[in-house]
Tab-separated table of C-alpha atoms in Angstrom:
chain	number	residue	atom	x	y	z
S	1162	MET	CA	88.828	-153.350	8.380
S	1163	ARG	CA	86.229	-150.640	8.804
S	1164	ASN	CA	85.376	-151.893	12.310
S	1165	PHE	CA	89.076	-151.812	13.206
S	1166	LYS	CA	89.382	-148.190	12.046
S	1167	ASN	CA	86.280	-147.248	14.037
S	1168	PHE	CA	87.727	-148.977	17.073
S	1169	ARG	CA	91.037	-147.105	16.764
S	1170	PHE	CA	89.209	-143.812	16.352
S	1171	PHE	CA	87.028	-144.513	19.370
S	1172	ILE	CA	90.011	-145.383	21.569
S	1173	SER	CA	91.801	-142.228	20.391
S	1174	VAL	CA	88.808	-140.096	21.362
S	1175	ILE	CA	88.648	-141.716	24.802
S	1176	LEU	CA	92.349	-141.201	25.471
S	1177	PHE	CA	92.265	-137.595	24.243
S	1178	ALA	CA	89.242	-136.777	26.366
S	1179	ALA	CA	90.732	-138.557	29.358
S	1180	LEU	CA	93.911	-136.524	28.955
S	1181	ILE	CA	91.876	-133.325	29.215
S	1182	THR	CA	90.295	-134.507	32.476
S	1183	SER	CA	93.690	-134.626	34.183
S	1184	TYR	CA	93.735	-130.818	34.314
S	1185	ALA	CA	90.636	-130.502	36.484
S	1186	LYS	CA	90.125	-131.634	40.064
S	1187	ALA	CA	87.091	-133.743	40.990
S	1188	THR	CA	86.143	-131.140	43.575
S	1189	ASP	CA	85.708	-128.612	40.755
S	1190	GLU	CA	82.131	-128.185	39.561
S	1191	CYS	CA	81.576	-127.615	35.856
S	1192	PHE	CA	77.894	-126.745	36.130
S	1193	GLU	CA	76.988	-126.667	39.827
S	1194	GLY	CA	73.738	-124.762	39.342
S	1195	THR	CA	72.608	-127.182	36.630
S	1196	SER	CA	73.841	-130.182	38.613
S	1197	ARG	CA	71.878	-129.120	41.681
S	1198	ALA	CA	68.740	-128.723	39.554
S	1199	ILE	CA	69.247	-132.187	38.058
S	1200	PHE	CA	69.912	-133.528	41.554
S	1201	LYS	CA	66.536	-132.193	42.728
S	1202	PHE	CA	64.879	-133.869	39.735
S	1203	ASN	CA	66.629	-137.159	40.535
S	1204	MET	CA	65.556	-136.956	44.182
S	1205	ALA	CA	61.957	-136.287	43.172
S	1206	LEU	CA	62.115	-139.286	40.837
S	1207	ASP	CA	63.522	-141.365	43.671
S	1208	ASP	CA	60.692	-140.302	45.989
S	1209	ILE	CA	58.006	-141.076	43.412
S	1210	VAL	CA	59.368	-144.214	41.736
S	1211	LEU	CA	62.529	-145.808	43.104
S	1212	GLU	CA	61.944	-145.549	46.855
S	1213	PRO	CA	58.443	-147.131	46.749
S	1214	LEU	CA	59.785	-149.914	44.519
S	1215	ALA	CA	62.701	-150.463	46.892
S	1216	LYS	CA	60.444	-150.659	49.951
S	1217	GLY	CA	58.175	-153.134	48.160
S	1218	TYR	CA	61.210	-155.135	47.073
S	1219	ASN	CA	62.419	-155.335	50.676
S	1220	LYS	CA	59.181	-157.115	51.591
S	1221	LEU	CA	60.018	-160.007	49.251
S	1222	PRO	CA	61.544	-163.198	50.707
S	1223	SER	CA	65.280	-162.897	51.338
S	1224	THR	CA	65.990	-165.778	48.942
S	1225	ILE	CA	64.522	-163.763	46.059
S	1226	ARG	CA	66.454	-160.626	47.020
S	1227	THR	CA	69.709	-162.546	47.423
S	1228	GLY	CA	69.169	-164.346	44.118
S	1229	THR	CA	68.520	-161.053	42.321
S	1230	ASN	CA	71.647	-159.504	43.798
S	1231	ASN	CA	73.711	-162.544	42.805
S	1232	PHE	CA	72.282	-162.561	39.271
S	1233	THR	CA	72.910	-158.866	38.526
S	1234	SER	CA	76.373	-158.987	40.134
S	1235	ASN	CA	77.288	-162.036	38.067
S	1236	ILE	CA	76.370	-160.247	34.837
S	1237	GLY	CA	78.313	-157.203	36.025
S	1238	THR	CA	81.402	-159.410	36.260
S	1239	LEU	CA	81.486	-159.579	32.445
S	1240	LEU	CA	82.537	-155.918	32.251
S	1241	SER	CA	85.334	-156.592	34.743
S	1242	ILE	CA	86.990	-159.188	32.493
S	1243	PRO	CA	88.207	-156.878	29.664
S	1244	ASN	CA	89.079	-154.184	32.212
S	1245	ASN	CA	91.173	-156.671	34.203
S	1246	VAL	CA	93.117	-157.289	30.986
S	1247	LEU	CA	93.536	-153.567	30.258
S	1248	GLN	CA	94.737	-152.973	33.822
S	1249	GLY	CA	97.126	-155.921	33.648
S	1250	ASN	CA	95.543	-157.370	36.773
S	1251	PHE	CA	95.675	-161.037	35.866
S	1252	LYS	CA	94.979	-162.270	39.394
S	1253	GLN	CA	91.634	-160.481	39.310
S	1254	LEU	CA	91.127	-161.689	35.740
S	1255	GLY	CA	91.265	-165.248	37.056
S	1256	HIS	CA	88.786	-164.386	39.798
S	1257	SER	CA	86.413	-162.740	37.298
S	1258	ILE	CA	86.482	-165.540	34.714
S	1259	GLY	CA	86.328	-168.263	37.359
S	1260	SER	CA	83.496	-166.593	39.261
S	1261	PHE	CA	81.384	-165.956	36.169
S	1262	THR	CA	81.920	-169.477	34.803
S	1263	ILE	CA	81.123	-171.262	38.057
S	1264	ASN	CA	78.168	-169.075	39.021
S	1265	THR	CA	76.632	-169.208	35.544
S	1266	THR	CA	76.818	-173.007	35.428
S	1267	VAL	CA	76.825	-174.492	38.932
S	1268	GLY	CA	75.145	-171.374	40.318
S	1269	ILE	CA	72.155	-171.660	37.947
S	1270	LEU	CA	72.713	-168.597	35.723
S	1271	GLY	CA	74.173	-166.670	38.636
S	1272	PHE	CA	71.238	-166.831	41.045
S	1273	LEU	CA	73.514	-168.703	43.431
S	1274	ASN	CA	77.079	-167.731	44.309
S	1275	PRO	CA	79.122	-170.910	44.851
S	1276	ALA	CA	82.243	-169.158	43.517
S	1277	GLU	CA	82.457	-166.995	46.638
S	1278	LYS	CA	82.443	-170.085	48.840
S	1279	ILE	CA	85.639	-171.323	47.182
S	1280	GLY	CA	87.370	-167.954	47.536
S	1281	LEU	CA	86.651	-166.263	44.209
S	1282	LYS	CA	85.826	-162.598	44.836
S	1283	PRO	CA	86.176	-160.472	41.698
S	1284	ASN	CA	86.324	-156.696	42.036
S	1285	LYS	CA	83.898	-154.731	39.898
S	1286	GLU	CA	85.870	-152.875	37.252
S	1287	ASP	CA	84.845	-150.453	34.503
S	1288	VAL	CA	86.534	-148.191	31.944
S	1289	GLY	CA	86.421	-145.194	34.289
S	1290	GLN	CA	88.456	-147.171	36.827
S	1291	THR	CA	90.814	-148.389	34.112
S	1292	LEU	CA	91.489	-144.820	32.971
S	1293	GLY	CA	92.024	-143.871	36.613
S	1294	SER	CA	94.540	-146.689	37.018
S	1295	TYR	CA	96.489	-145.199	34.085
S	1296	GLY	CA	96.735	-141.927	35.979
S	1297	PHE	CA	93.972	-139.956	34.268
S	1298	GLY	CA	92.320	-137.544	36.680
S	1299	PRO	CA	88.567	-137.503	37.266
S	1300	GLY	CA	87.956	-134.093	35.727
S	1301	CYS	CA	85.124	-131.983	37.051
S	1302	TYR	CA	82.135	-133.300	38.945
S	1303	PHE	CA	78.519	-133.059	37.780
S	1304	VAL	CA	75.197	-134.877	38.074
S	1305	LEU	CA	73.531	-136.742	35.210
S	1306	PRO	CA	69.750	-137.101	34.859
S	1307	ILE	CA	68.599	-140.447	36.338
S	1308	LEU	CA	72.163	-141.837	36.382
S	1309	GLY	CA	73.259	-139.525	39.194
S	1310	PRO	CA	76.776	-138.416	40.252
S	1311	SER	CA	79.612	-138.578	37.739
S	1312	THR	CA	82.843	-136.958	36.589
S	1313	THR	CA	84.208	-136.200	33.144
S	1314	ARG	CA	86.355	-139.336	33.222
S	1315	ASP	CA	83.559	-141.575	34.511
S	1316	SER	CA	81.090	-140.257	31.929
S	1317	ILE	CA	83.539	-141.064	29.140
S	1318	GLY	CA	84.030	-144.453	30.775
S	1319	LEU	CA	80.284	-144.998	30.978
S	1320	LEU	CA	79.993	-144.578	27.213
S	1321	ALA	CA	83.015	-146.793	26.593
S	1322	ASP	CA	81.527	-149.475	28.854
S	1323	THR	CA	78.719	-150.018	26.338
S	1324	PHE	CA	81.319	-150.954	23.710
S	1325	LEU	CA	83.551	-153.054	25.948
S	1326	ASP	CA	80.935	-154.872	28.039
S	1327	PRO	CA	80.059	-158.274	26.495
S	1328	PHE	CA	76.568	-158.094	28.016
S	1329	ALA	CA	75.931	-154.666	26.478
S	1330	ARG	CA	77.197	-155.927	23.123
S	1331	VAL	CA	74.738	-158.832	23.149
S	1332	THR	CA	71.751	-156.870	24.467
S	1333	LEU	CA	72.081	-153.125	23.932
S	1334	ARG	CA	73.796	-153.499	20.549
S	1335	GLU	CA	72.063	-156.783	19.709
S	1336	LYS	CA	75.221	-158.510	18.438
S	1337	GLU	CA	75.554	-162.267	18.854
S	1338	LEU	CA	78.500	-163.414	20.972
S	1339	PHE	CA	79.374	-167.101	21.310
S	1340	GLY	CA	75.831	-167.959	20.249
S	1341	ALA	CA	74.254	-165.735	22.907
S	1342	SER	CA	71.742	-163.091	21.821
S	1343	GLY	CA	69.513	-160.517	23.491
S	1344	ASN	CA	67.866	-157.134	23.098
S	1345	THR	CA	67.685	-153.696	24.713
S	1346	LEU	CA	64.828	-154.806	26.975
S	1347	ASP	CA	67.117	-157.432	28.515
S	1348	TYR	CA	69.782	-154.800	29.130
S	1349	TYR	CA	67.543	-152.259	30.818
S	1350	SER	CA	65.689	-154.959	32.772
S	1351	VAL	CA	68.924	-156.163	34.361
S	1352	LYS	CA	70.161	-152.623	35.005
S	1353	GLY	CA	66.799	-151.675	36.489
S	1354	ALA	CA	66.754	-154.735	38.740
S	1355	GLY	CA	70.270	-153.899	39.912
S	1356	SER	CA	69.285	-150.316	40.709
S	1357	ILE	CA	66.252	-151.392	42.722
S	1358	ASP	CA	68.315	-154.010	44.572
S	1359	PHE	CA	70.958	-151.404	45.431
S	1360	ARG	CA	68.369	-148.830	46.529
S	1361	ALA	CA	66.605	-151.412	48.691
S	1362	SER	CA	69.833	-152.665	50.276
S	1363	ASN	CA	70.762	-149.102	51.232
S	1364	ASP	CA	67.305	-147.816	52.162
S	1365	LYS	CA	68.250	-147.126	55.783
S	1366	ASN	CA	71.523	-145.507	54.715
S	1367	PHE	CA	69.634	-143.131	52.427
S	1368	GLU	CA	67.153	-142.250	55.163
S	1369	SER	CA	69.945	-141.578	57.659
S	1370	LEU	CA	71.878	-139.458	55.162
S	1371	GLU	CA	68.810	-137.382	54.259
S	1372	LYS	CA	68.020	-136.843	57.939
S	1373	ASN	CA	71.511	-135.918	59.102
S	1374	SER	CA	73.016	-134.067	56.130
S	1375	ILE	CA	73.103	-130.278	56.148
S	1376	ASP	CA	73.572	-130.380	52.362
S	1377	LEU	CA	72.556	-133.724	50.835
S	1378	TYR	CA	74.025	-132.775	47.446
S	1379	THR	CA	77.490	-132.232	48.951
S	1380	SER	CA	77.260	-135.373	51.100
S	1381	LEU	CA	76.456	-137.627	48.139
S	1382	LYS	CA	79.189	-135.959	46.109
S	1383	SER	CA	81.732	-136.758	48.825
S	1384	ILE	CA	80.553	-140.377	49.117
S	1385	TYR	CA	80.664	-140.869	45.343
S	1386	LEU	CA	84.165	-139.432	44.871
S	1387	GLN	CA	85.606	-141.415	47.792
S	1388	ASP	CA	83.973	-144.600	46.541
S	1389	ARG	CA	85.426	-144.141	43.044
S	1390	GLU	CA	88.878	-143.393	44.446
S	1391	ASN	CA	88.780	-146.546	46.565
S	1392	LYS	CA	87.708	-148.635	43.583
S	1393	ILE	CA	90.516	-147.302	41.404
S	1394	LYS	CA	93.031	-148.216	44.115
S	1395	ASN	CA	91.216	-151.529	44.718
S	1396	SER	CA	91.236	-150.366	48.322
S	1397	ILE	CA	89.213	-151.968	51.090
S	1398	GLU	CA	90.197	-149.222	53.510
S	1399	ASP	CA	87.749	-146.507	54.529
S	1400	GLN	CA	84.835	-148.570	53.274
S	1401	ASP	CA	81.544	-147.541	54.846
S	1402	GLU	CA	78.253	-149.394	55.028
S	1403	TRP	CA	77.224	-148.422	51.523
S	1404	GLY	CA	77.085	-151.055	48.840
S	1405	ASN	CA	78.415	-150.803	45.308
S	1406	LEU	CA	77.643	-147.287	44.054
S	1407	ASP	CA	77.901	-148.337	40.373
S	1408	ASN	CA	74.493	-150.041	40.289
């Protein structure tokens, strides 16, 4: 009973906060000076840590890189399942459940992707997208330390994801689910691997953007906001060469 009350309270907070975000445009900056300072910190961290790791990762055999991408994407599908339900998108729900089940079993814990070969292609969904599908606006834009670009709505969604995501429940919150168990190290290991895989896959894109952008901060802001808008609409139009920006 107590857990149910906590759940209701948590959902109420999310909906109230999401309602507030509808009054601000994503192009509005809440703390631009602070965001630009955090952005510089993130870029320095990328130069020192993430970029060297990504370049080293790109030297690994393609089978290892593909397997890592498949594995982290397969785990990411778990978050899509409850969001498919909340969005009422039952076609994608079938794709998500089918893809995860087949890839986890036949695909050897997700390192292979046989589900794609039979036409199962689940979209990646999260709470931020679900709130967007309900008509909640993004709110103002800002940059988070390490995590990077975000909006008020997506930051609320990011927190909610840790409650709704079955993988986060098993690892980050260390709650057993269908006999599966894990710990925080498992959670951050998978998230870290996904980040390195994404950074490595887009290494040339990053280099080109840094070289050709007059204002890198503004360029990444534009890419992020367009990417989120496309994901909310489940749009495949105006897609550029960048991979999934949620890694």
